[in-house]
Coordinates of C-alpha atoms and ligand atoms in Angstrom, one line a residue:
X1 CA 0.0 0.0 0.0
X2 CA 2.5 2.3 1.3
X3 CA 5.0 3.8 -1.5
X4 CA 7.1 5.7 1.2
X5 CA 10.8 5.0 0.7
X6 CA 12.3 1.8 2.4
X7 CA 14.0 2.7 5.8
X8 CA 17.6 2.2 5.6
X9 CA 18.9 0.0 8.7
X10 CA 21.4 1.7 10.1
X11 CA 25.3 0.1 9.7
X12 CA 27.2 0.5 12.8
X13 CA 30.5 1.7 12.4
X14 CA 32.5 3.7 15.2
X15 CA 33.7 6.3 13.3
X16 CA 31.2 5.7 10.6
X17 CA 30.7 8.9 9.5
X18 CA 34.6 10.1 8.3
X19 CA 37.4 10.9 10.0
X20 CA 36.4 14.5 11.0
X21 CA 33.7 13.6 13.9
X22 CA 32.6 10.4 13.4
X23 CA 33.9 8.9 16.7
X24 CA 31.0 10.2 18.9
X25 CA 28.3 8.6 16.1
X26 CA 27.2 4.8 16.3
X27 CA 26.0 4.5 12.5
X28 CA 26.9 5.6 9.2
X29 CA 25.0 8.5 7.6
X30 CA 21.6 7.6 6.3
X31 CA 21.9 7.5 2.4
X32 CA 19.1 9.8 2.2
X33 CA 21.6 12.5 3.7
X34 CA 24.6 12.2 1.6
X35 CA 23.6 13.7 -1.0
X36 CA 21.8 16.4 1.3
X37 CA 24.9 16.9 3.4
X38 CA 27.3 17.3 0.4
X39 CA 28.9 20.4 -0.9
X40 CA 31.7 19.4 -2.8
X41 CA 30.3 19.6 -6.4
X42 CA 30.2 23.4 -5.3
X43 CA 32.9 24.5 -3.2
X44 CA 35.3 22.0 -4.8
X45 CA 36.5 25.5 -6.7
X46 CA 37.9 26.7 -3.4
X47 CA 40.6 23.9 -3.2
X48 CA 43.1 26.6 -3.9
X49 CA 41.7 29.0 -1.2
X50 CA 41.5 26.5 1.4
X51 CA 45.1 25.5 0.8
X52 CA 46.2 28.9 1.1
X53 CA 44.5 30.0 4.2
X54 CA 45.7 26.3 5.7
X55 CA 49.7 27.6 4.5
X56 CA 49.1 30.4 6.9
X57 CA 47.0 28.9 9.6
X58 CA 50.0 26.2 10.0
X59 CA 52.5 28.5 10.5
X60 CA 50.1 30.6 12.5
X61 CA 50.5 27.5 14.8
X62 CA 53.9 27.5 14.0
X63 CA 54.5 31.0 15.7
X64 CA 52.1 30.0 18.9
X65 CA 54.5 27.0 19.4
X66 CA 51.8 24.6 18.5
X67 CA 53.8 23.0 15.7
X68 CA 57.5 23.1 15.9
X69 CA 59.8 23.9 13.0
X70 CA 60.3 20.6 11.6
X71 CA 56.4 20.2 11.9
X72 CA 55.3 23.4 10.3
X73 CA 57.9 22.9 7.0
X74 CA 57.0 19.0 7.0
X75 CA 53.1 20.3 7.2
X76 CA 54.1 23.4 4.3
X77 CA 55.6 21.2 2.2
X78 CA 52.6 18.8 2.3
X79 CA 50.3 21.0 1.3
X80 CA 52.5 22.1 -1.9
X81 CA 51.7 18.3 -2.7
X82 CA 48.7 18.3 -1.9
X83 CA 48.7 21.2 -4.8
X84 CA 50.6 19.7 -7.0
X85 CA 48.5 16.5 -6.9
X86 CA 45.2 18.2 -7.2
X87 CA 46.6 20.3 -10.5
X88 CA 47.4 17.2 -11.7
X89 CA 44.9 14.9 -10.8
X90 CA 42.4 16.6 -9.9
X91 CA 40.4 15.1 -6.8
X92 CA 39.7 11.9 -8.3
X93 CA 36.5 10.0 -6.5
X94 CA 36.9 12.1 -3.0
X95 CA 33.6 11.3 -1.1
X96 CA 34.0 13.6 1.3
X97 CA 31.4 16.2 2.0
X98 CA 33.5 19.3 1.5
X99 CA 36.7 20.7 0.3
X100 CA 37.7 21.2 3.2
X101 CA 37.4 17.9 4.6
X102 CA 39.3 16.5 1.2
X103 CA 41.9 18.5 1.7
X104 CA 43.0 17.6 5.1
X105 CA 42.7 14.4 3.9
X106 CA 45.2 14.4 0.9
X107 CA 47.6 15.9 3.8
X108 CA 47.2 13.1 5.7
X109 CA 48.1 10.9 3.4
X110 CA 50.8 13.2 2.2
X111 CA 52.4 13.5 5.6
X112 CA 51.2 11.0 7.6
X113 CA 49.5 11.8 11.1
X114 CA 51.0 15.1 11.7
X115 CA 48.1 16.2 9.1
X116 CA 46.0 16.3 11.9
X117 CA 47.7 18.5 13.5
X118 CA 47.1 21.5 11.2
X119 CA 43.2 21.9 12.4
X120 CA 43.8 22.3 16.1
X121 CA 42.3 25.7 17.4
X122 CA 40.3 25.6 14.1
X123 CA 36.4 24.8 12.8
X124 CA 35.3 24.6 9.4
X125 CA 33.1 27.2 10.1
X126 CA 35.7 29.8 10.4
X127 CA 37.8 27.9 7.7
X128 CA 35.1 28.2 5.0
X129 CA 34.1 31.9 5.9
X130 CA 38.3 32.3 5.2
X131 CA 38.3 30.0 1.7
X132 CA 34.9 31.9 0.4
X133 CA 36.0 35.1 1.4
X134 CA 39.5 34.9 0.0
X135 CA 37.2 33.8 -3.5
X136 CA 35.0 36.6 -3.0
X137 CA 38.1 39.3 -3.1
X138 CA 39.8 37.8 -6.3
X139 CA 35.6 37.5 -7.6
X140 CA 35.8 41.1 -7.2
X141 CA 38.5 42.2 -8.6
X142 CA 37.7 40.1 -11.7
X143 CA 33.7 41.6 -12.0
X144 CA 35.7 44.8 -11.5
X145 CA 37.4 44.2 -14.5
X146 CA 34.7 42.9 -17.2
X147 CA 32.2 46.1 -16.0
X148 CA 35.4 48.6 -16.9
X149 CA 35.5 46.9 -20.4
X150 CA 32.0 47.4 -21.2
X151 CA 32.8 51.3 -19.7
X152 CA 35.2 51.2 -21.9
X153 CA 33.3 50.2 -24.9
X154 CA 30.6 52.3 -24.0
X155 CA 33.0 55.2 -23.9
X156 CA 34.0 54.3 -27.4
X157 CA 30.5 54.3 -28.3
X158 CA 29.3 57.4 -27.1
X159 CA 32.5 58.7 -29.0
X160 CA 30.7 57.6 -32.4
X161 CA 27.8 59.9 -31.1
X162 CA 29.4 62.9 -30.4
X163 CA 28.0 64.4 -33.5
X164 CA 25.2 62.9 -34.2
X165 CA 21.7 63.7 -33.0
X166 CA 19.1 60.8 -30.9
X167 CA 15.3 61.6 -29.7
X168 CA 15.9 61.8 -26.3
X169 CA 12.6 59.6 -25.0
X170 CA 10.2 59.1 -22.0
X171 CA 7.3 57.2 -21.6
X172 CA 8.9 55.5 -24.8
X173 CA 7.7 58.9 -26.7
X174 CA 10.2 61.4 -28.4
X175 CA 10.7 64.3 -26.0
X176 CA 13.5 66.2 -26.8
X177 CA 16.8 66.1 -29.1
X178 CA 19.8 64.5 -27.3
X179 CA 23.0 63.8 -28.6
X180 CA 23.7 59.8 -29.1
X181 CA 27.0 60.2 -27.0
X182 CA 24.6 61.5 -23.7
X183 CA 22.2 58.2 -24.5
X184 CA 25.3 56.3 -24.5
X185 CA 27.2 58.0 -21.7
X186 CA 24.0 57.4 -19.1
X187 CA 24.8 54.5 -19.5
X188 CA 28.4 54.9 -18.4
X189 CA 27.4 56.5 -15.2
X190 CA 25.1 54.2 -14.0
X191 CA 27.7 51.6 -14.7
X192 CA 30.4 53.4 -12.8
X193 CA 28.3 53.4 -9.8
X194 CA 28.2 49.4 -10.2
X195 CA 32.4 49.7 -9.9
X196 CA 31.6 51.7 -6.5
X197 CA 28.7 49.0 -5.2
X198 CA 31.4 46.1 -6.5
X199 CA 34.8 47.8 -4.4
X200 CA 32.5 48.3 -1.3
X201 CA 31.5 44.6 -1.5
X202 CA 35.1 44.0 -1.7
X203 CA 36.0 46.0 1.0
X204 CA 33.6 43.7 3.0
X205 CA 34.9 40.7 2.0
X206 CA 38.0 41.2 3.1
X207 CA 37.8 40.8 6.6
X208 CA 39.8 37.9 8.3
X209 CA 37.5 35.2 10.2
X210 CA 40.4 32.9 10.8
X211 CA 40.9 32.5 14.4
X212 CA 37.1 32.5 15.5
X213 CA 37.5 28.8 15.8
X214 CA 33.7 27.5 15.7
X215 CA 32.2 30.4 17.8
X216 CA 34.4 31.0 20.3
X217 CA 37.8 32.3 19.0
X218 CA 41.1 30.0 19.1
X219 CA 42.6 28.8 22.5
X220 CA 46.3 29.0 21.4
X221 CA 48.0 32.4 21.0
X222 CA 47.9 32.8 16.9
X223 CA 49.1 36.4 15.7
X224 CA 45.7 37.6 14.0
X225 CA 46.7 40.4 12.4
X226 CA 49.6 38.3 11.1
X227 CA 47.0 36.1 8.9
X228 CA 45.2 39.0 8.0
X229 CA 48.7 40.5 7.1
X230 CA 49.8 37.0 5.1
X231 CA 46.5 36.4 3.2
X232 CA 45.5 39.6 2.2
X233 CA 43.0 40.8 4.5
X234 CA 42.5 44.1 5.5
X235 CA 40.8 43.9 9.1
X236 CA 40.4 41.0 11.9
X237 CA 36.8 40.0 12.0
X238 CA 36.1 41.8 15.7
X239 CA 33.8 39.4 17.0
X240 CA 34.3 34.9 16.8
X241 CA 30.4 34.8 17.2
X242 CA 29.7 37.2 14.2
X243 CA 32.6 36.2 12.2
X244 CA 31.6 32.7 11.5
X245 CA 28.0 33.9 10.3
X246 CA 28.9 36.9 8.7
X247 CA 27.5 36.4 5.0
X248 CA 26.7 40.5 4.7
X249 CA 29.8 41.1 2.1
X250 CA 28.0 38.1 -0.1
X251 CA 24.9 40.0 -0.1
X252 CA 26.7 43.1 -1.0
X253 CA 28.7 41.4 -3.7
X254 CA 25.4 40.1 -5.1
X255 CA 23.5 43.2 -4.3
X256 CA 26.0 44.6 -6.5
X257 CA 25.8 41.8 -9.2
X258 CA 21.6 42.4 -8.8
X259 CA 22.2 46.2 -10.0
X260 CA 24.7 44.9 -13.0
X261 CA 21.9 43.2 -13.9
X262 CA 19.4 45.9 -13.7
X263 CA 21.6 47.7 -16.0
X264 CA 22.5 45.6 -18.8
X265 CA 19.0 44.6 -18.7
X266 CA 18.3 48.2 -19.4
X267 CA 21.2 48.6 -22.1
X268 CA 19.6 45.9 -23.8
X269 CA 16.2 46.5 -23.5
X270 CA 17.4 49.8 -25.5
X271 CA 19.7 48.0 -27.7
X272 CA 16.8 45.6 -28.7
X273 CA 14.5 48.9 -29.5
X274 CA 17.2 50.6 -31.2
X275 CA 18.3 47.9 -33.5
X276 CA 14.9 47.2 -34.8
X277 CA 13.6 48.8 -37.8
X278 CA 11.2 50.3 -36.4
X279 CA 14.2 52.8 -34.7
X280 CA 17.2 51.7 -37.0
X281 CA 19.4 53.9 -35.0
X282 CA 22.1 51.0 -33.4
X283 CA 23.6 48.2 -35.6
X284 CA 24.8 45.0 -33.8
X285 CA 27.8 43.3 -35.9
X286 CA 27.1 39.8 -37.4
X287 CA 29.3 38.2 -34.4
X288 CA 26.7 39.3 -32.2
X289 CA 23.5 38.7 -33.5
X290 CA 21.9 35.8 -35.0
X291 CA 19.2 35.2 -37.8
X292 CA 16.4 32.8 -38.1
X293 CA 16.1 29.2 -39.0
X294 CA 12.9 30.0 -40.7
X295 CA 12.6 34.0 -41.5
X296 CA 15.4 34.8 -43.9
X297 CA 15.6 38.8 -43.8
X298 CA 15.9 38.4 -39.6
X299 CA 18.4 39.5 -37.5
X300 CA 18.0 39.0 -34.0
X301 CA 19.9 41.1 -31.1
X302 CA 20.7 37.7 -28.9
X303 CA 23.4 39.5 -27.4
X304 CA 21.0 42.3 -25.8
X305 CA 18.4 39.5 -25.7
X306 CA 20.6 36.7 -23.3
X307 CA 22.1 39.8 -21.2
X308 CA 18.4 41.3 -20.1
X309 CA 17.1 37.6 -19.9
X310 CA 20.7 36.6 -17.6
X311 CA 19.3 39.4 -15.7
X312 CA 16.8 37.9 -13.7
X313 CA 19.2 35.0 -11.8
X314 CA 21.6 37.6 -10.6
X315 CA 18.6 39.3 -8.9
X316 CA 17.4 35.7 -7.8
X317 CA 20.6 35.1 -6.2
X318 CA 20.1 38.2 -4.2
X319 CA 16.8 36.9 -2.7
X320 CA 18.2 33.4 -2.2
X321 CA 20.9 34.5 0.8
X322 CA 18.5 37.0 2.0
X323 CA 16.2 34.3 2.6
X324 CA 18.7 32.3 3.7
X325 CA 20.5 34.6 6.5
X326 CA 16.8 35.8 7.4
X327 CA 15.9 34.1 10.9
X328 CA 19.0 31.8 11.7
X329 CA 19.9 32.0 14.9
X330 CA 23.1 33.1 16.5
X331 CA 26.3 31.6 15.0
X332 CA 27.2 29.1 12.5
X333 CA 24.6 27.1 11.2
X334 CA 24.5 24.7 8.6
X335 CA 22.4 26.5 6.1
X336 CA 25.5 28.9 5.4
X337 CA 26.5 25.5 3.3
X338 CA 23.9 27.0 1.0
X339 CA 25.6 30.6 0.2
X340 CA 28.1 29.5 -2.5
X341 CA 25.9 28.8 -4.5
X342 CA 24.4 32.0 -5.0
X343 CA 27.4 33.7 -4.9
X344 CA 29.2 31.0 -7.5
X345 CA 26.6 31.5 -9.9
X346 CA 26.2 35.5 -9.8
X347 CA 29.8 35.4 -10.6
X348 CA 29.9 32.8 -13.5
X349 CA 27.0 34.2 -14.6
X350 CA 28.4 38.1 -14.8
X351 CA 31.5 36.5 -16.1
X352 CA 29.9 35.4 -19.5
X353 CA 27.5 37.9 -19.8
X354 CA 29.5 41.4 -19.4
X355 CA 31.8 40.7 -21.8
X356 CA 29.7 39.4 -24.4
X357 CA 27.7 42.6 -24.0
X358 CA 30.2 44.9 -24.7
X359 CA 32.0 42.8 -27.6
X360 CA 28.3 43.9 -28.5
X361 CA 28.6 47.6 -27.8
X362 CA 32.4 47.6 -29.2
X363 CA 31.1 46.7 -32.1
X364 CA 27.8 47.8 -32.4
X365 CA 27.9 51.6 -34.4
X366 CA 25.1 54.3 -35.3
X367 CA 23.3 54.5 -38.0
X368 CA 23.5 58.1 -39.1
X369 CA 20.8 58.7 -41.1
X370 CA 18.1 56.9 -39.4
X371 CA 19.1 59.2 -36.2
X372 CA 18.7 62.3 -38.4
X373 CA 15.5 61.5 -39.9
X374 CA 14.3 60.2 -36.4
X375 CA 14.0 64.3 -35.6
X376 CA 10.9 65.0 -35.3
X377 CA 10.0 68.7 -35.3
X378 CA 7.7 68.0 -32.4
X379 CA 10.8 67.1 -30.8
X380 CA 10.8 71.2 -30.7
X381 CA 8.1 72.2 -29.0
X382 CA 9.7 72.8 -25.5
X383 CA 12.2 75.0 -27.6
X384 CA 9.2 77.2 -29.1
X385 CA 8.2 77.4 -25.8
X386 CA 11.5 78.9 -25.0
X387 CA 11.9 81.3 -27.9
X388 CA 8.7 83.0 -26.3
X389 CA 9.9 82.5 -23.0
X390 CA 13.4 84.3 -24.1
X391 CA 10.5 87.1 -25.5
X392 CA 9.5 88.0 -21.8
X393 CA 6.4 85.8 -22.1
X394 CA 5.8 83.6 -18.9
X395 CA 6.7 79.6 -19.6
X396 CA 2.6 78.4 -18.7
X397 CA 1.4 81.0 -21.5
X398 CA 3.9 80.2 -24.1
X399 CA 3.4 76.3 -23.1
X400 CA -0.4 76.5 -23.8
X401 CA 0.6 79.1 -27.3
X402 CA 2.8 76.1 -28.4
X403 CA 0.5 73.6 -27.6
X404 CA -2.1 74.9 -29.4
X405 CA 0.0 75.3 -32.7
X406 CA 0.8 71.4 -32.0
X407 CA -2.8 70.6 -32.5
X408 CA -2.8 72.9 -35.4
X409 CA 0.2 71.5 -37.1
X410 CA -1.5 68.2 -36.8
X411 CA -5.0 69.4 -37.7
X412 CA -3.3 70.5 -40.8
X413 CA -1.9 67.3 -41.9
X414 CA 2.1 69.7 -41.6
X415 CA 4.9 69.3 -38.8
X416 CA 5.4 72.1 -36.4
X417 CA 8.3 74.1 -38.6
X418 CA 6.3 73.7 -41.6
X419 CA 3.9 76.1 -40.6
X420 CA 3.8 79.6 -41.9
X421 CA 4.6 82.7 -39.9
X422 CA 1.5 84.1 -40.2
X423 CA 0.1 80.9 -38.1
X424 CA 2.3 81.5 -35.5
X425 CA 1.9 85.0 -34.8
X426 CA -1.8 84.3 -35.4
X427 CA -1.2 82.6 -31.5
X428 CA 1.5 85.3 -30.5
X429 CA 2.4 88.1 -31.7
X430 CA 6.1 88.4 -30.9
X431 CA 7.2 85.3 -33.3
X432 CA 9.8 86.7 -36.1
X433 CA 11.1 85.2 -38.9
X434 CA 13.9 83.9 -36.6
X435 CA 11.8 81.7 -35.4
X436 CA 13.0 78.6 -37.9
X437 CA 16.0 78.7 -36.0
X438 CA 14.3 77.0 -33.5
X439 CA 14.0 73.6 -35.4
X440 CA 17.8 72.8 -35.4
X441 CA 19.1 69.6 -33.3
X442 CA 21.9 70.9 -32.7
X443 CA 21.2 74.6 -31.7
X444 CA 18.9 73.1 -29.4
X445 CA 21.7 70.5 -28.0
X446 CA 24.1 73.2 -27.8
X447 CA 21.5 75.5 -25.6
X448 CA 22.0 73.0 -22.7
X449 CA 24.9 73.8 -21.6
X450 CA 24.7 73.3 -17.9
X451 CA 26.5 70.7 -16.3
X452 CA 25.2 67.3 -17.2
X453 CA 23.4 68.6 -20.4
X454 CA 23.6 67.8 -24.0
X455 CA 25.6 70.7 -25.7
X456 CA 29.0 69.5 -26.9
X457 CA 30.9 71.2 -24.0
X458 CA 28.7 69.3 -21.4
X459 CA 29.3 66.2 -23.0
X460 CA 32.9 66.0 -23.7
X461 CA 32.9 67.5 -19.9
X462 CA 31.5 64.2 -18.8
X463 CA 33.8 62.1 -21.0
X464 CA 36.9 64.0 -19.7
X465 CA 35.1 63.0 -16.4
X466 CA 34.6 59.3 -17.3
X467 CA 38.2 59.1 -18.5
X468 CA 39.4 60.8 -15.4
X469 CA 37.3 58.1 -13.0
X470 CA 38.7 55.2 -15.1
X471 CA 42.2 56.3 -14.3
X472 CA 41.4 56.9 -10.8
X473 CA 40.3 53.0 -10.9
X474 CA 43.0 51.7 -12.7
X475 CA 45.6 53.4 -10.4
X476 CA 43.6 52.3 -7.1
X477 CA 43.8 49.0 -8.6
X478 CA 47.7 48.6 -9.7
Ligands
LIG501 N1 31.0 23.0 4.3 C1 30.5 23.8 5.3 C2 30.2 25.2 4.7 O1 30.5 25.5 3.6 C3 31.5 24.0 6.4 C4 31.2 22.9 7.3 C5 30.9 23.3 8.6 N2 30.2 22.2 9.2 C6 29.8 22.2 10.4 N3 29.1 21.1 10.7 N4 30.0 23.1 11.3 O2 29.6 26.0 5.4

């Protein structure tokens, strides 16, 4: 009747369940629970950060007199195996249930039992926090990297639009005459705030848990700031309880990934609209689009496409460790296991995706024409307004003169700069014949000339300001 899973009988073994603290446990680990209880398909990627951060935790022990001389090089020297094995092999059919656990193994066998020496005075729980963290840093750095590139192309792109003329939009309706290099540079800015979100997350990262032990801190006198010193660090956790539970820097780091995501999703989104025909102002080059199995005349913007539909994990990993750190209690608990995930796949995941979107934008161009014709004389109607305004007439009246010459222009089948003088001092009387100077893209780009705005001083000011932050990066990086 009953299609409930047999129950396993339990297999009594003394230290049944591994070498690491099985010796208090009667049976073996239900099979149920293995696969539960295993994380080494994911962190299995911080076998190089776990052998670092155990380099400096032996001779940590090495300088509290815990491990003598002889011990600490036999114990080094063991791990470089350990290193050397893994590069070449690889970790073959380890069961364990961590990297961790895999690791100290391979030691053992490299060295014999002096390997077990190397985790007195410390946990898993603070060695994990240690080997993630130490990823999390070199993640950094590397996310760092791809967003400058697509600044970078960006920056080459809004070069390609320093003369040339876009309908600045919202609500998805032409507003007003931008030049393409300000579409392209908002862009840039919102980017460079990313670089700000991604060095704070780093900056969070990189405080040293080593030396909490498993909640308490470490009973033998190792020189914190000495492993904080040797692996990179820049602080000593302040507090064993917290540091073994601290997963904050992973949420900044995938806060940070969450708002990458938001804006290449937004990029895209544009880049899709603007390489359709219906706009016809952006084309994609053939490496980074692709056409249809059935429709022969398509081309498809898969490269804006993937990067705004990628979107939507890197804001689902955000949500995961929320939930995750939301309610535990104090301390390490075993649903921290579950962080690396997240974290692993908002940094694979940025890692294919920004710099296949700005091979895009590198070699994506303008299309000239299709920008000019895309002015609108409509896209003039705020400058009327100010020609009046410039006249001494208030901005409501001359809003309400303009807008009713709108509804005439349409009523009348003509754009706005097509119609006659006489019609428009019919609604005011101080309109000249100067008045056709009004319906020029560029006069009106050039007007707005504040900081920020559109004219070309403005815009090569925020280039020259772009160029300027880049540097600042690149030397606060070397
Ligand atoms: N693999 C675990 C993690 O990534 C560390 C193990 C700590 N285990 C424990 N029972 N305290 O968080």
């Amino acid at each position: 009747m009953s299609d409930e899973p047999k129950q396993t009988d339990p297999v009594k073994s003394p230290e049944a369940h591994g070498s690491l603290w099985g010796a208090r446990f009667d049976s073996v680990m239900a099979p149920e629970m293995v696969e539960l209880n295993q994380s080494l398909a994911v962190d299995s990627c911080l076998w190089r950060e776990d052998i670092r951060g155990s380099k400096a935790w032996a001779r940590a022990l090495g300088r509290a007199g815990v491990l003598t001389q002889i011990e600490l090089d036999s114990v080094i020297n063991g791990l470089q195996g350990v290193t050397l094995r893994i590069e070449t092999e690889g970790l073959g059919q380890a069961q364990e249930e961590d990297i961790h656990s895999v690791v100290e193994r391979m030691l053992v066998e490299e060295v014999g039992s002096l390997g077990g020496k190397l985790h007195t005075g410390r946990s898993r729980n603070d060695q994990s926090a240690t080997g993630v963290r130490l990823f999390g840093m070199r993640a950094c750095d590397q996310i760092r990297e791809e967003v400058l590139s697509l600044i970078r192309a960006l920056q080459g792109l809004a070069l390609r639009g320093l003369h040339l003329p876009m309908p600045g939009y919202t609500h998805l309706q032409q507003a007003q005459p931008i030049r393409a290099a300000q579409w392209a540079l908002s862009h840039v800015f919102a980017f460079l705030r990313d670089i700000d979100r991604i060095n704070a997350a780093r900056g969070a990262a990189a405080v040293l848990p080593l030396g909490s032990g498993a909640i308490a801190g470490c009973p033998f006198a190792v020189d914190r700031e000495a492993l904080k010193d040797e692996l990179g660090f820049q602080r000593v956790s302040p507090n064993s309880v917290d540091a073994v539970a601290d997963r904050d820097w992973i949420c900044d780091l995938l806060y940070a990934g969450a708002m990458i995501g938001v804006h290449m999703s937004r990029l895209s989104e544009d880049l899709v609209l603007f390489s359709s025909s219906g706009f016809g102002f952006v084309r994609l080059s053939d490496g980074f689009s692709t056409g249809s199995s059935l429709m022969p005349q398509k081309r498809n913007p898969d490269v804006a496409e993937l990067a705004r539909g990628k979107s939507g994990r890197l804001h689902g990993n955000l949500v995961t460790l929320l939930t995750l750190l939301k309610g535990l209690p104090t301390g390490y608990n075993r649903d921290l296991q579950e962080d690396k995930e997240a974290l692993f796949d908002t940094c694979n995941t940025l890692g294919i995706t920004v710099p296949a979107l700005a091979g895009g934008i590198r070699t994506a161009d303008f299309v000239a024409e299709n920008l000019e014709s895309a002015i609108d004389t409509q896209l003039f109607a705020t400058d009327l307004a100010d020609y009046l305004v410039k006249k001494g007439i208030p901005f409501r009246e001359t809003h309400g003169v303009v807008g009713r010459l709108v509804r005439l222009a349409e009523e009348k089948g003509l754009s706005l700069s097509e119609l006659s003088i006489d019609a428009l001092q019919n609604e005011h009387e101080v309109f000249e014949k100067d008045v056709v100077e009004v319906f020029d893209w560029e006069r009106s780009a050039e007007v707005r000339d504040t900081i920020g705005g559109t004219s070309l001083r403005a815009v090569q000011e925020q280039l020259e300001e772009v160029s300027a932050r880049l540097s600042g990066i690149e030397t606060a990086t070397e």
